[in-house]
mmCIF file of C-alpha atoms in Angstrom:
data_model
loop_
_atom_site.group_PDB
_atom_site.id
_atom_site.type_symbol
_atom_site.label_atom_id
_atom_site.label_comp_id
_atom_site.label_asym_id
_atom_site.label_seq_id
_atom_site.Cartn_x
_atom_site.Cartn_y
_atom_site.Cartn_z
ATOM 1 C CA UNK A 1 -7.269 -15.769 3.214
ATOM 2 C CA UNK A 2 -7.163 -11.986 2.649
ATOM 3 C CA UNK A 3 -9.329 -9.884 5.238
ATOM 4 C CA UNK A 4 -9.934 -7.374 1.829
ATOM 5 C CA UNK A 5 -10.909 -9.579 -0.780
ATOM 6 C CA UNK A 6 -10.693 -7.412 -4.675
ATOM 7 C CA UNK A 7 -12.165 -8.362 -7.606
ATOM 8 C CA UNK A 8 -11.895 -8.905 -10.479
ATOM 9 C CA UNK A 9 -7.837 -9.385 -10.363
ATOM 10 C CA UNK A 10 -7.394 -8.498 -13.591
ATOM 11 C CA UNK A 11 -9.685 -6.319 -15.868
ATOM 12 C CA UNK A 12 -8.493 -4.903 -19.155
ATOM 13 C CA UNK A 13 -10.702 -3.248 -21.157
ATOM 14 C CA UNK A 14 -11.277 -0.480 -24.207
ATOM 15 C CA UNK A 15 -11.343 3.306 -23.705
ATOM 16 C CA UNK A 16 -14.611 4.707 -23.001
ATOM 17 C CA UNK A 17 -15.924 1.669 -21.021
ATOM 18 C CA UNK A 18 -17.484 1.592 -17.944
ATOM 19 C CA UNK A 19 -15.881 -0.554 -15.355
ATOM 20 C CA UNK A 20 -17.046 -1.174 -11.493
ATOM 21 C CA UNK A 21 -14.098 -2.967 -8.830
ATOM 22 C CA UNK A 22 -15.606 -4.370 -5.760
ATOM 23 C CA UNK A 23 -13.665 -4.528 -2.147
ATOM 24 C CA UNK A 24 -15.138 -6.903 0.340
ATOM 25 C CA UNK A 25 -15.057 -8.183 3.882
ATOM 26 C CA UNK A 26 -16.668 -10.084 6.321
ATOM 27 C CA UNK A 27 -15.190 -7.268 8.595
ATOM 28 C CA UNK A 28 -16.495 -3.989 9.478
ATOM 29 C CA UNK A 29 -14.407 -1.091 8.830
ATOM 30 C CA UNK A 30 -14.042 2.395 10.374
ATOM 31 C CA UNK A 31 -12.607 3.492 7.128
ATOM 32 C CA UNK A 32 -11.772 2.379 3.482
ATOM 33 C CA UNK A 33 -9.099 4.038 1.350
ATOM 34 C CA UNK A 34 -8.744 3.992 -2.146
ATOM 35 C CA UNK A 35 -5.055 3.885 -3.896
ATOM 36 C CA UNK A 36 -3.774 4.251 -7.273
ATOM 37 C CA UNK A 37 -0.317 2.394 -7.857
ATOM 38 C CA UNK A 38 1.396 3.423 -11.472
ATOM 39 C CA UNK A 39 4.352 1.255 -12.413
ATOM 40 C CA UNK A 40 7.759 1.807 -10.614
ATOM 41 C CA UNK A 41 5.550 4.249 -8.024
ATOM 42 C CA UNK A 42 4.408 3.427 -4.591
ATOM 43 C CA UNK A 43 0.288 3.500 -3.795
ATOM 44 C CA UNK A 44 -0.956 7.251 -3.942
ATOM 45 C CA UNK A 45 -4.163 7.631 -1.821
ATOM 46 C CA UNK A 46 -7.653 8.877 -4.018
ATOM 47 C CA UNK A 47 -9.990 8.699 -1.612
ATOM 48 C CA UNK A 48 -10.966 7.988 2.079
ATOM 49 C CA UNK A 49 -14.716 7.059 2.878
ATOM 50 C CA UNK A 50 -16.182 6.793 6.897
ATOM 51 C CA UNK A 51 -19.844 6.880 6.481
ATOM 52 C CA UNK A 52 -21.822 4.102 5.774
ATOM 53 C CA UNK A 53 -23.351 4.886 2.251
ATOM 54 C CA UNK A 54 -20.815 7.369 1.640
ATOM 55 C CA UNK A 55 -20.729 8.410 -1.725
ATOM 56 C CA UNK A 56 -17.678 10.603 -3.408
ATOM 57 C CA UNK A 57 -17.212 11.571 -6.474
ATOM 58 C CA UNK A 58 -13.290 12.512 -7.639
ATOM 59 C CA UNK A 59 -13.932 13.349 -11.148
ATOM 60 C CA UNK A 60 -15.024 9.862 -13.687
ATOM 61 C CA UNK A 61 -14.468 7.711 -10.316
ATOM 62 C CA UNK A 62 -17.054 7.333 -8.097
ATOM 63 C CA UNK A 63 -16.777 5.585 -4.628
ATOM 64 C CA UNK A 64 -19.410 4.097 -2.556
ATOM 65 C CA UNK A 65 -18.813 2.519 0.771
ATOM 66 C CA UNK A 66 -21.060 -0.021 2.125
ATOM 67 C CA UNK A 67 -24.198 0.536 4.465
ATOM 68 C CA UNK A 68 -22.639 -1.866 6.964
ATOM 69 C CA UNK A 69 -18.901 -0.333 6.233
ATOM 70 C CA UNK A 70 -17.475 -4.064 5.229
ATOM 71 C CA UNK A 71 -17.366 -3.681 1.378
ATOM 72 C CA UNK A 72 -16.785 -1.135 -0.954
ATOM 73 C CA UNK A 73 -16.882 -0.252 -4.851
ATOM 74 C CA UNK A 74 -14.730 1.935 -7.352
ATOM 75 C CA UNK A 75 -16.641 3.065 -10.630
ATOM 76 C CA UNK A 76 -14.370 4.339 -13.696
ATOM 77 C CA UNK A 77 -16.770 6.398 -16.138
ATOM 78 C CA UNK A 78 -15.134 6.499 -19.820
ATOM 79 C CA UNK A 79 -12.201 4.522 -18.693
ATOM 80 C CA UNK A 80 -9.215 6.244 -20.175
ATOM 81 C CA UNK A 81 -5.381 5.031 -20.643
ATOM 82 C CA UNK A 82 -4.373 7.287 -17.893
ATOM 83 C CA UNK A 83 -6.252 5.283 -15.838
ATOM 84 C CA UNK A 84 -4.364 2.063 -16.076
ATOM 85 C CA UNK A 85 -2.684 0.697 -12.763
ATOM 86 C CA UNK A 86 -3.305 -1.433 -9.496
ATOM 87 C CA UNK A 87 -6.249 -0.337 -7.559
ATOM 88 C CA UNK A 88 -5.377 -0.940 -4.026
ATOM 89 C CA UNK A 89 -8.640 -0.602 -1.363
ATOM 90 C CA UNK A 90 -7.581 -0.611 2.644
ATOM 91 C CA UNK A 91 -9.603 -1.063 5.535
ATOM 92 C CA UNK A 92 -9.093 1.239 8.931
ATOM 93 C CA UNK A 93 -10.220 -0.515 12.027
ATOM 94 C CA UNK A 94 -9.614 1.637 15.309
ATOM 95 C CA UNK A 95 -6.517 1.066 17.286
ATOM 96 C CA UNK A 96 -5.007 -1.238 14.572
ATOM 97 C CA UNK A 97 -3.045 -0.561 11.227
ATOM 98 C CA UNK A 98 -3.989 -0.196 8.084
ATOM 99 C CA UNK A 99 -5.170 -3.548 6.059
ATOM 100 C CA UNK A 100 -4.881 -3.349 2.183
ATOM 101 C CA UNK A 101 -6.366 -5.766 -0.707
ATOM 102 C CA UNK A 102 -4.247 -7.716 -3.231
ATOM 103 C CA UNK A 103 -5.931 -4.781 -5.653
ATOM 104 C CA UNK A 104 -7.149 -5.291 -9.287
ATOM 105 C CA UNK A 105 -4.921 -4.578 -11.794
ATOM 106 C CA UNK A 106 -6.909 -2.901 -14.944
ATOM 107 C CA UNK A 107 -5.419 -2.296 -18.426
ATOM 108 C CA UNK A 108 -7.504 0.519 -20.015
ATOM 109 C CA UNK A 109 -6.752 0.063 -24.088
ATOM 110 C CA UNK A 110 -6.417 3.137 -26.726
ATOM 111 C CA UNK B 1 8.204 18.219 -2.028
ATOM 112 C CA UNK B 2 10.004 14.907 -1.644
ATOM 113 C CA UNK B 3 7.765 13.313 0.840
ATOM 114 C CA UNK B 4 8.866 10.267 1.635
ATOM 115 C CA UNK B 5 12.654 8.539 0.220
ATOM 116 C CA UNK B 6 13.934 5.297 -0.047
ATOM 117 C CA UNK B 7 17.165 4.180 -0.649
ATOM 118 C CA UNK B 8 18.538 2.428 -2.623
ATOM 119 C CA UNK B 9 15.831 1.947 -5.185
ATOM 120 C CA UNK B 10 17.839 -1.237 -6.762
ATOM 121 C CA UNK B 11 19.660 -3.961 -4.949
ATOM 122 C CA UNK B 12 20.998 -7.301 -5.755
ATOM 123 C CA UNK B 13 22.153 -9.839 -3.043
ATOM 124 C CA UNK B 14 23.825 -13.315 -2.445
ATOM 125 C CA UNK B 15 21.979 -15.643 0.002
ATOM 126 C CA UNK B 16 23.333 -14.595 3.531
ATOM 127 C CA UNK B 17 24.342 -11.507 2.815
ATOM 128 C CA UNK B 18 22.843 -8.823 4.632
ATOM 129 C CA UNK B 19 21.912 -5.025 4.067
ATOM 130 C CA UNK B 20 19.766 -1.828 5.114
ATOM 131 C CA UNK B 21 17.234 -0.276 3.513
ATOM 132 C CA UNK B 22 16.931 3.335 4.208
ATOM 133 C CA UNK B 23 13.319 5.472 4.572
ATOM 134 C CA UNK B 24 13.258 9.706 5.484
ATOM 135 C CA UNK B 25 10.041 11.457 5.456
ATOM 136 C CA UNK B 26 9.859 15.226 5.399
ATOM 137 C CA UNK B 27 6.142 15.911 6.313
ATOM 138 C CA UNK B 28 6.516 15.274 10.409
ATOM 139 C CA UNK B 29 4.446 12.092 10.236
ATOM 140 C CA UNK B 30 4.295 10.381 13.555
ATOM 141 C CA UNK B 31 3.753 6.471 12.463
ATOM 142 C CA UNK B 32 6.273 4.975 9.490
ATOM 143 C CA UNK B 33 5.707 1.760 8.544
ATOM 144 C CA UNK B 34 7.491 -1.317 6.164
ATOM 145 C CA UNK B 35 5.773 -3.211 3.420
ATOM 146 C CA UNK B 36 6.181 -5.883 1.022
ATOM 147 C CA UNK B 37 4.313 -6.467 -2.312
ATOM 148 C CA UNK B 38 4.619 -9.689 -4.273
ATOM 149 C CA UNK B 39 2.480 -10.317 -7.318
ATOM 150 C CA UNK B 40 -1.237 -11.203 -6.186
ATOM 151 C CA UNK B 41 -0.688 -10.613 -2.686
ATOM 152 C CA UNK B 42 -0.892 -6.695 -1.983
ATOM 153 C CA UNK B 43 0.817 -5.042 0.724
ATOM 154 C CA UNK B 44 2.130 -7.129 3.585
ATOM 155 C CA UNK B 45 2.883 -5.157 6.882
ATOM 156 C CA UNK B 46 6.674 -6.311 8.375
ATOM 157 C CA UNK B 47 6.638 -3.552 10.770
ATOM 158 C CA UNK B 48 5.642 -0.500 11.681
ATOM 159 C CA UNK B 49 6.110 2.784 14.170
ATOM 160 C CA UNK B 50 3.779 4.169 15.512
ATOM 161 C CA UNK B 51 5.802 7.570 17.166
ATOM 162 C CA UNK B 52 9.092 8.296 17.687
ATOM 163 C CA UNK B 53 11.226 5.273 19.977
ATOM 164 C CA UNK B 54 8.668 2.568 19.060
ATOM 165 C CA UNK B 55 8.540 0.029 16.814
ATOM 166 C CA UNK B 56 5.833 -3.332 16.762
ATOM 167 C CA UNK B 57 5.679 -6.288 14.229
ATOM 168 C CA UNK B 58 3.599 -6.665 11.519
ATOM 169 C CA UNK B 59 1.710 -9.591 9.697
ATOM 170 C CA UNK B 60 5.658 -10.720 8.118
ATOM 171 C CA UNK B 61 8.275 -10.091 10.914
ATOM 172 C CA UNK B 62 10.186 -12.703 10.596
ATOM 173 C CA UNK B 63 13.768 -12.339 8.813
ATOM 174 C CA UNK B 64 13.692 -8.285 9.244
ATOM 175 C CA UNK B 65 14.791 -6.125 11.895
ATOM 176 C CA UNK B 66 13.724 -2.242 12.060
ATOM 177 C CA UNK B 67 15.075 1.076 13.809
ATOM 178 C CA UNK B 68 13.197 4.504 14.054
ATOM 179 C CA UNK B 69 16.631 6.200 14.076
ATOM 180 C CA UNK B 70 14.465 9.429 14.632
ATOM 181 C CA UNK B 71 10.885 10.789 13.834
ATOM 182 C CA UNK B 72 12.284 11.267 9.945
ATOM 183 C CA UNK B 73 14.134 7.685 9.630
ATOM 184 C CA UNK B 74 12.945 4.832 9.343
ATOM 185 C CA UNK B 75 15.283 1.535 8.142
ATOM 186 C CA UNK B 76 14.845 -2.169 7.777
ATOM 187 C CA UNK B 77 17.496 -4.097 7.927
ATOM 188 C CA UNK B 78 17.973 -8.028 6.402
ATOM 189 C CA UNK B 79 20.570 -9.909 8.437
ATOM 190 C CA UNK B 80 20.707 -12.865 6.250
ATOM 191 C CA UNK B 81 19.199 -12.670 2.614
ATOM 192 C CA UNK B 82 16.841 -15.547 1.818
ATOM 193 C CA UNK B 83 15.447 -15.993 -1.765
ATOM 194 C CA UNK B 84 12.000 -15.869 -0.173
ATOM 195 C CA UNK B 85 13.050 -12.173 0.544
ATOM 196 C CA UNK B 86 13.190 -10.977 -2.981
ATOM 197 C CA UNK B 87 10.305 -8.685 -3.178
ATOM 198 C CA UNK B 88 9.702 -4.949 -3.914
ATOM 199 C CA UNK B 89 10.170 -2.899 -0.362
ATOM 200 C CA UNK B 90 7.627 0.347 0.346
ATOM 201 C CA UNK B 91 8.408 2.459 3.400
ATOM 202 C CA UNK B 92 4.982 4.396 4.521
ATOM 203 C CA UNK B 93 4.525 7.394 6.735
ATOM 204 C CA UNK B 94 1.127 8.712 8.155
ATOM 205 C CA UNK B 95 -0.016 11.117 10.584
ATOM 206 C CA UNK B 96 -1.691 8.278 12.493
ATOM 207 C CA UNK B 97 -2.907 4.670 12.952
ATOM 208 C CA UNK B 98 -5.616 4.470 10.258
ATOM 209 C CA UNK B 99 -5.161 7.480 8.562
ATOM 210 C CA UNK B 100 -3.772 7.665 5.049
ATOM 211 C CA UNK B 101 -0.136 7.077 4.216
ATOM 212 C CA UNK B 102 2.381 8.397 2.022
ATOM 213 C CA UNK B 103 4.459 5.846 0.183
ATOM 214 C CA UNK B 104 7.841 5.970 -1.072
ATOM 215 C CA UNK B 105 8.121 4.517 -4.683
ATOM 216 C CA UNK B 106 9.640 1.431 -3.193
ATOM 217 C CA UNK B 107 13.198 -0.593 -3.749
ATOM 218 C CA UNK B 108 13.462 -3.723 -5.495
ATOM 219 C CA UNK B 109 15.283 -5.951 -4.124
ATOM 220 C CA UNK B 110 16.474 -9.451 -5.638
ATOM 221 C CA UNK B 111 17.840 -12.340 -3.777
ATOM 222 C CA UNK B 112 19.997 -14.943 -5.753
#
């Protein structure tokens, strides 16, 4: 069982769509990071949250971390093909490492 | 900028064999750290450093062996290649427990 469960796993969808991934725990986080993985390329970080509620906007993604810091959400405006790869989330818990998600893989279509 | 480097970014091996995968990071991150991804399972921590002369497992140890050869280096070595050790390797660096980490684009390594 992961400790970061993502969903959906897949998501493939048309350009100009709308799409929300979701990154929950049972566990409460001092942190949640955002990655972007491209093919052939390691993870490259978006966007770090730490405040409960925390809302930041990078662009058409928006990223909201929970009131209670265990769950978290990634919101593509007008998806775009540049946008296709693995969404990684991972949780920061003091005085332990990093603990990523399985991600979501999403397919945006021309 | 090069960040952070792996070597080699290809490798093919015979059961048993054994080899060393190579990290460097430029940006004078204390903490490096080893990962594997297989499909559906994310990144999976084999071990990590937090400074400079220490090293601690991670949640997939076993079958790997690490040195921090110096704050830059970082390499993880296989003694004897299992099939179950075909996987794609990321090395990681970060300034610090928790905070955000710089990947290398990973080596691919395939165990026959």
């Amino acid at each position: 069982t992961q400790l970061l469960e993502q969903s959906p796993q897949f998501l493939s969808i048309q350009e100009g769509e709308n799409l929300t991934v979701y990154c929950n725990s049972s566990s409460v986080f001092s942190s949640l990071q955002w990655y972007r993985q491209e093919p052939g390329e390691g993870p490259v970080l978006l966007v770090t949250v730490v405040t409960g509620g925390e809302v930041k906007k990078l662009k058409r993604l928006t990223f909201q971390f929970g009131d209670a810091r265990k769950d978290s959400s990634l919101h593509i405006t007008a998806a775009q093909p540049g946008d296709t790869g693995l969404y990684l989330c991972a949780g920061g818990r003091p005085a332990r490492q990093l603990t990523f998600g399985s991600g979501t893989q999403l397919t945006v279509l021309p | 900028n090069a960040g952070v480097t792996q070597t080699p970014k290809f490798q093919v091996l015979k059961t048993g064999q054994s080899m060393t995968l190579q990290c460097a990071q430029d940006m004078n991150h204390n903490s490096m750290y080893w990962y594997r991804q297989d499909p559906g399972m994310g990144l999976r921590l084999i071990y990590y450093s937090a400074s400079e002369g220490t090293t601690d497992k991670g949640e997939v140890p076993n079958g790997y062996n690490v040195s921090r050869l110096n704050k830059r280096e970082f390499s993880l070595r296989l003694e004897s290649a299992a099939p179950s050790q075909t996987s794609v390797y990321f090395c990681a660096s970060s300034g610090g427990s928790g905070q955000p980490q710089h990947f290398g684009d990973g080596t691919r390594l395939s165990i026959l």
